Short mmCIF file of C-alpha atoms in Angstrom, two decimals:
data_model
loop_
_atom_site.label_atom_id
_atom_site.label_comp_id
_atom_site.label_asym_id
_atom_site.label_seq_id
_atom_site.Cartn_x
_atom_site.Cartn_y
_atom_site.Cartn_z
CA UNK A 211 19.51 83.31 -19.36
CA UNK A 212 22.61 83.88 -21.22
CA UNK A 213 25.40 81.29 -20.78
CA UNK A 214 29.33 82.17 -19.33
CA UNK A 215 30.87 80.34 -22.12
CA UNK A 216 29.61 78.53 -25.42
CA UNK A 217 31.54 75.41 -26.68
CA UNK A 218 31.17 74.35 -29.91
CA UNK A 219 32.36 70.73 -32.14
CA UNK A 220 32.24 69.54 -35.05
CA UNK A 221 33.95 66.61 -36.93
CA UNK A 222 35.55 68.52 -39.40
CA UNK A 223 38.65 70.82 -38.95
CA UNK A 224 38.99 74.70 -38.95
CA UNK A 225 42.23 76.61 -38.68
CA UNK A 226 45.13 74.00 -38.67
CA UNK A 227 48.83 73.46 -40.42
CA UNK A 228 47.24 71.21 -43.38
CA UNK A 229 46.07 72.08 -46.83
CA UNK A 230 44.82 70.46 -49.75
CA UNK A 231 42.81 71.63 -52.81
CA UNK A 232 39.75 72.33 -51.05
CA UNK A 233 41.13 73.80 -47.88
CA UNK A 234 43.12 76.98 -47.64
CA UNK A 235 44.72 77.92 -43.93
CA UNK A 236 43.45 81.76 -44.35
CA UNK A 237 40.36 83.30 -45.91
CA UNK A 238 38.23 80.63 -47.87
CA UNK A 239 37.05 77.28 -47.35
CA UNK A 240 35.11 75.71 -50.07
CA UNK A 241 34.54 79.05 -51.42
CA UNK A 242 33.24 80.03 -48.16
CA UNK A 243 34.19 82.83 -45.68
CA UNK A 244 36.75 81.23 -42.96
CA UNK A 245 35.76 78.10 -40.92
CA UNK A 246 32.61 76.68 -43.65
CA UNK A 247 31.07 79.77 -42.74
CA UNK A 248 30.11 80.41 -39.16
CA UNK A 249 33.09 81.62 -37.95
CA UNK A 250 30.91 84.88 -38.17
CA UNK A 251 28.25 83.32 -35.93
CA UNK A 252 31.22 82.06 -33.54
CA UNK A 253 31.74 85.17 -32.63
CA UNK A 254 28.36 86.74 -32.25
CA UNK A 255 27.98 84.28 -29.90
CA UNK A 256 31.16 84.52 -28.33
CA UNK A 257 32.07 80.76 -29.00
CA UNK A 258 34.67 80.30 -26.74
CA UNK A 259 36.40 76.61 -27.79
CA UNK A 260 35.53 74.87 -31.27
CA UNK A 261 36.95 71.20 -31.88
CA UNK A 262 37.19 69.90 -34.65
CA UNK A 263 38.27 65.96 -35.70
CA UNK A 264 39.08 64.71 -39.08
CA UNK A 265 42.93 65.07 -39.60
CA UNK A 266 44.84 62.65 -37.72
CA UNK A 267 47.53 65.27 -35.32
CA UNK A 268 46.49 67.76 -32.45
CA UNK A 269 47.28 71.29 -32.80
CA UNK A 270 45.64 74.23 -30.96
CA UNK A 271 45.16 77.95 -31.56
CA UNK A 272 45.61 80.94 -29.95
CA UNK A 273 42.15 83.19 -29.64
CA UNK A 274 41.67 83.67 -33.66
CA UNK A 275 39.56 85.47 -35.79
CA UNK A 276 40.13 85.64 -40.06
CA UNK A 277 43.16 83.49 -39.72
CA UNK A 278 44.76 85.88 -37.18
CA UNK A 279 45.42 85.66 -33.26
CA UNK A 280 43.86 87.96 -31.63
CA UNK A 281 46.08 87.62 -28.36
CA UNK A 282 48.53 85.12 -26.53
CA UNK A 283 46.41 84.58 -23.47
CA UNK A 284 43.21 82.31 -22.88
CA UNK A 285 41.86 85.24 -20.37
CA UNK A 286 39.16 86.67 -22.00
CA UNK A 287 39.62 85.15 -25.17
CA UNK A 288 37.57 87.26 -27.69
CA UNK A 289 37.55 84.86 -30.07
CA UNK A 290 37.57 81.46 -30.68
CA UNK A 291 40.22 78.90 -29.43
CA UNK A 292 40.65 76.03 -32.41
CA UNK A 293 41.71 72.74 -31.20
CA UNK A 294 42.49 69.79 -33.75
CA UNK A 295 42.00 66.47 -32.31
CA UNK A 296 41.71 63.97 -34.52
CA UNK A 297 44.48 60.93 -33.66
CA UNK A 298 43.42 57.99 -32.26
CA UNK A 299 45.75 55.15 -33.52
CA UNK A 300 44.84 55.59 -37.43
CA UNK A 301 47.98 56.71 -38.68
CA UNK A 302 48.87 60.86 -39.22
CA UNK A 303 48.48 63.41 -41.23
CA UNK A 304 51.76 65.43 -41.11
CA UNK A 305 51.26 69.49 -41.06
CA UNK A 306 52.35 70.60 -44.74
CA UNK A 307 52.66 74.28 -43.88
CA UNK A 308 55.02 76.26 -41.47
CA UNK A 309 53.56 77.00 -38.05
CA UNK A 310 51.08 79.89 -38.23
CA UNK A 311 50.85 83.27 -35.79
CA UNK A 312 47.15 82.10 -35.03
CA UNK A 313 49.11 78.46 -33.82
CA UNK A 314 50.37 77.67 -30.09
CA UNK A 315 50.52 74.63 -29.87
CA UNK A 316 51.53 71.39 -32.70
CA UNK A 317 51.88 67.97 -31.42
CA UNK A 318 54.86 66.95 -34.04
CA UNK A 319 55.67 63.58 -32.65
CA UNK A 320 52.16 62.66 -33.88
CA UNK A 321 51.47 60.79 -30.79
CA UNK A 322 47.96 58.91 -29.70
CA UNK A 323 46.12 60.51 -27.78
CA UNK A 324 42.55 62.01 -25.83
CA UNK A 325 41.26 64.93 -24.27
CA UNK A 326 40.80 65.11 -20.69
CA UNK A 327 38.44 68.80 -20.17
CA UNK A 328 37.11 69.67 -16.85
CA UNK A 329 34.39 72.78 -17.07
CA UNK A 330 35.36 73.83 -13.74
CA UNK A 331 32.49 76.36 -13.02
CA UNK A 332 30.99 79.32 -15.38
CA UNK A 333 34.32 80.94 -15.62
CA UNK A 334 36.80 78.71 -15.43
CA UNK A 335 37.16 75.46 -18.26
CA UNK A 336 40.44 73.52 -18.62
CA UNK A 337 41.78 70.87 -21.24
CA UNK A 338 43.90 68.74 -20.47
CA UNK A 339 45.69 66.30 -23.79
CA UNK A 340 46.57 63.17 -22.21
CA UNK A 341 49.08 60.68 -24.44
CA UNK A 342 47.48 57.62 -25.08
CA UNK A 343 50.00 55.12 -23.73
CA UNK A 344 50.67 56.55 -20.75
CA UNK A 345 47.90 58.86 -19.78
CA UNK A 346 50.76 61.66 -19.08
CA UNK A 347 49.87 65.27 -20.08
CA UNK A 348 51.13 66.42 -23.35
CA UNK A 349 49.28 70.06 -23.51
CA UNK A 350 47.08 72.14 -21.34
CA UNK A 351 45.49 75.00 -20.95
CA UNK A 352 42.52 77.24 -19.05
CA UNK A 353 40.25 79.28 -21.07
CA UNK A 354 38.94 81.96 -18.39
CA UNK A 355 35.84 84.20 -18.52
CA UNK A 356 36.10 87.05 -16.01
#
């Protein structure tokens, strides 16, 4: 049986506002292809969400594909949706480049915080960034499958 929607983490980042030596924001990583490589297998298998930790700010993407968005709507994304959570009370790491097209969202207060996601049937998922001190929303949005 093929699944709705396919979610996908891992610790490190993918498209995001920092860069150092070994990172570039568009085209290669580590002398790979886009996000270490399966950014091609993302979307074969229509990854819908990909988190990623490691930098300490939150910042997520439009639907993007090569470093591009590929719309401004989480209906149908056709790509992937990047979010960067990775700041839990260990200090920040500030964005070094201007805001991107593939960007909607930058948390520049660099505030504490957690994810509260709800996968609210096949279709519907929602995320939720809650600030830390006070549990109050600080982004959200509904990636929808019709």
């Amino acid at each position: 049986q093929e699944a709705e929607a396919l979610r996908y983490g891992l610790p490190r980042r993918a498209y995001q506002g920092r860069v150092n030596a070994a990172e570039i924001p568009k085209g290669k990583v580590r002398g790979h292809d886009n996000v270490y490589g399966l950014e091609k297998l993302f979307l074969e298998y229509k990854v819908d969400l990909y988190f990623g930790g490691h930098t300490h700010h939150y910042q997520r993407s439009w639907p993007s594909k090569d470093g591009e968005s590929l719309r401004r709507s989480y209906e149908n994304p056709g790509a992937p949706v990047y979010v960067q959570g990775g700041i839990s009370g260990v200090g920040n790491d500030p964005f070094e480049l201007p805001m991107a097209d593939f960007e909607a969202f930058r948390d520049l207060g660099y505030a504490e915080s957690w994810a509260d996601v709800d996968a609210v049937n096949a279709t519907h998922f929602r995320w939720r960034q809650r600030y830390a001190h006070n549990s109050t929303v600080m982004d959200e949005f509904w990636l929808v499958r019709n």
